[in-house]
């Protein structure tokens, strides 16, 4: 949650930079920083999903567990593109 709040603050800062007609490279650096934080936040969410939801699904049965594994594979495919 804290990472996403940081992202929100940085995006607000980027908007202000655009409104103030700041140097494009400086704006781009801030955008790259936000992208890095979003990746980190997404990995934390996936980590928690695996540790909690996927484990719980396997305790319900192999089919439920396999469905959760398929979801993770889908996310990783999108993440790695």
PDB file of C-alpha atoms in Angstrom:
ATOM      1  CA  UNK A   1       0.000   0.000   0.000  1.00  0.00           C
ATOM      2  CA  UNK A   2       2.831   2.402   0.847  1.00  0.00           C
ATOM      3  CA  UNK A   3       4.463   1.819  -2.536  1.00  0.00           C
ATOM      4  CA  UNK A   4       1.250   2.731  -4.321  1.00  0.00           C
ATOM      5  CA  UNK A   5       0.851   5.860  -2.212  1.00  0.00           C
ATOM      6  CA  UNK A   6       4.392   6.813  -3.197  1.00  0.00           C
ATOM      7  CA  UNK A   7       3.481   6.213  -6.846  1.00  0.00           C
ATOM      8  CA  UNK A   8       0.423   8.415  -6.449  1.00  0.00           C
ATOM      9  CA  UNK A   9       2.568  11.228  -5.052  1.00  0.00           C
ATOM     10  CA  UNK A  10       5.114  10.856  -7.833  1.00  0.00           C
ATOM     11  CA  UNK A  11       2.409  10.911 -10.513  1.00  0.00           C
ATOM     12  CA  UNK A  12       0.993  14.076  -9.001  1.00  0.00           C
ATOM     13  CA  UNK A  13       4.517  15.498  -9.141  1.00  0.00           C
ATOM     14  CA  UNK A  14       4.859  14.493 -12.795  1.00  0.00           C
ATOM     15  CA  UNK A  15       1.589  16.215 -13.634  1.00  0.00           C
ATOM     16  CA  UNK A  16       2.853  19.378 -11.929  1.00  0.00           C
ATOM     17  CA  UNK A  17       6.129  19.111 -13.861  1.00  0.00           C
ATOM     18  CA  UNK A  18       4.153  18.926 -17.113  1.00  0.00           C
ATOM     19  CA  UNK A  19       2.004  21.887 -16.113  1.00  0.00           C
ATOM     20  CA  UNK A  20       5.154  23.857 -15.252  1.00  0.00           C
ATOM     21  CA  UNK A  21       6.688  22.946 -18.627  1.00  0.00           C
ATOM     22  CA  UNK A  22       9.703  21.299 -16.997  1.00  0.00           C
ATOM     23  CA  UNK A  23      12.558  19.702 -18.945  1.00  0.00           C
ATOM     24  CA  UNK A  24      11.376  16.575 -20.787  1.00  0.00           C
ATOM     25  CA  UNK A  25      14.283  14.387 -19.651  1.00  0.00           C
ATOM     26  CA  UNK A  26      13.549  15.188 -16.002  1.00  0.00           C
ATOM     27  CA  UNK A  27       9.916  14.219 -16.523  1.00  0.00           C
ATOM     28  CA  UNK A  28      10.947  11.012 -18.252  1.00  0.00           C
ATOM     29  CA  UNK A  29      13.230  10.097 -15.327  1.00  0.00           C
ATOM     30  CA  UNK A  30      10.320  10.483 -12.945  1.00  0.00           C
ATOM     31  CA  UNK A  31       8.116   8.311 -15.158  1.00  0.00           C
ATOM     32  CA  UNK A  32      10.806   5.605 -15.173  1.00  0.00           C
ATOM     33  CA  UNK A  33      10.940   5.795 -11.395  1.00  0.00           C
ATOM     34  CA  UNK A  34       7.167   5.302 -11.178  1.00  0.00           C
ATOM     35  CA  UNK A  35       7.350   2.324 -13.535  1.00  0.00           C
ATOM     36  CA  UNK A  36       9.974   0.725 -11.293  1.00  0.00           C
ATOM     37  CA  UNK A  37       7.832   1.231  -8.203  1.00  0.00           C
ATOM     38  CA  UNK A  38       4.786  -0.220  -9.969  1.00  0.00           C
ATOM     39  CA  UNK A  39       6.777  -3.318 -10.933  1.00  0.00           C
ATOM     40  CA  UNK A  40       7.925  -3.713  -7.349  1.00  0.00           C
ATOM     41  CA  UNK A  41       4.362  -3.317  -6.041  1.00  0.00           C
ATOM     42  CA  UNK A  42       3.065  -5.840  -8.563  1.00  0.00           C
ATOM     43  CA  UNK A  43       5.697  -8.392  -7.525  1.00  0.00           C
ATOM     44  CA  UNK A  44       4.697  -7.960  -3.880  1.00  0.00           C
ATOM     45  CA  UNK A  45       1.052  -8.580  -4.782  1.00  0.00           C
ATOM     46  CA  UNK A  46       1.953 -11.684  -6.802  1.00  0.00           C
ATOM     47  CA  UNK A  47       4.144 -12.907  -3.927  1.00  0.00           C
ATOM     48  CA  UNK A  48       1.261 -12.582  -1.472  1.00  0.00           C
ATOM     49  CA  UNK A  49      -1.100 -14.265  -3.920  1.00  0.00           C
ATOM     50  CA  UNK A  50       1.217 -17.266  -4.205  1.00  0.00           C
ATOM     51  CA  UNK A  51       1.811 -17.504  -0.451  1.00  0.00           C
ATOM     52  CA  UNK A  52      -1.844 -17.257   0.490  1.00  0.00           C
ATOM     53  CA  UNK A  53      -4.331 -17.831  -2.332  1.00  0.00           C
ATOM     54  CA  UNK A  54      -2.409 -20.499  -4.232  1.00  0.00           C
ATOM     55  CA  UNK A  55      -1.564 -22.453  -1.073  1.00  0.00           C
ATOM     56  CA  UNK A  56      -5.178 -22.272   0.077  1.00  0.00           C
ATOM     57  CA  UNK A  57      -6.421 -23.433  -3.321  1.00  0.00           C
ATOM     58  CA  UNK A  58      -4.213 -26.541  -3.210  1.00  0.00           C
ATOM     59  CA  UNK A  59      -5.666 -27.408   0.184  1.00  0.00           C
ATOM     60  CA  UNK A  60      -9.092 -27.392  -1.511  1.00  0.00           C
ATOM     61  CA  UNK A  61      -7.904 -29.820  -4.167  1.00  0.00           C
ATOM     62  CA  UNK A  62      -5.616 -30.250  -7.132  1.00  0.00           C
ATOM     63  CA  UNK A  63      -8.025 -28.702  -9.665  1.00  0.00           C
ATOM     64  CA  UNK A  64      -8.401 -25.497  -7.633  1.00  0.00           C
ATOM     65  CA  UNK A  65      -4.646 -25.320  -7.128  1.00  0.00           C
ATOM     66  CA  UNK A  66      -3.942 -25.858 -10.800  1.00  0.00           C
ATOM     67  CA  UNK A  67      -6.340 -23.038 -11.689  1.00  0.00           C
ATOM     68  CA  UNK A  68      -4.371 -20.663  -9.446  1.00  0.00           C
ATOM     69  CA  UNK A  69      -1.097 -21.818 -11.013  1.00  0.00           C
ATOM     70  CA  UNK A  70      -2.550 -21.072 -14.454  1.00  0.00           C
ATOM     71  CA  UNK A  71      -3.425 -17.558 -13.254  1.00  0.00           C
ATOM     72  CA  UNK A  72       0.161 -17.013 -12.117  1.00  0.00           C
ATOM     73  CA  UNK A  73       1.521 -18.278 -15.432  1.00  0.00           C
ATOM     74  CA  UNK A  74      -0.785 -15.834 -17.246  1.00  0.00           C
ATOM     75  CA  UNK A  75       0.437 -12.941 -15.076  1.00  0.00           C
ATOM     76  CA  UNK A  76       4.082 -13.867 -15.555  1.00  0.00           C
ATOM     77  CA  UNK A  77       3.572 -14.075 -19.302  1.00  0.00           C
ATOM     78  CA  UNK A  78       2.155 -10.522 -19.305  1.00  0.00           C
ATOM     79  CA  UNK A  79       4.837  -9.314 -16.905  1.00  0.00           C
ATOM     80  CA  UNK A  80       7.718 -10.621 -18.987  1.00  0.00           C
ATOM     81  CA  UNK A  81       6.518  -9.052 -22.248  1.00  0.00           C
TER      82      UNK A  81
END
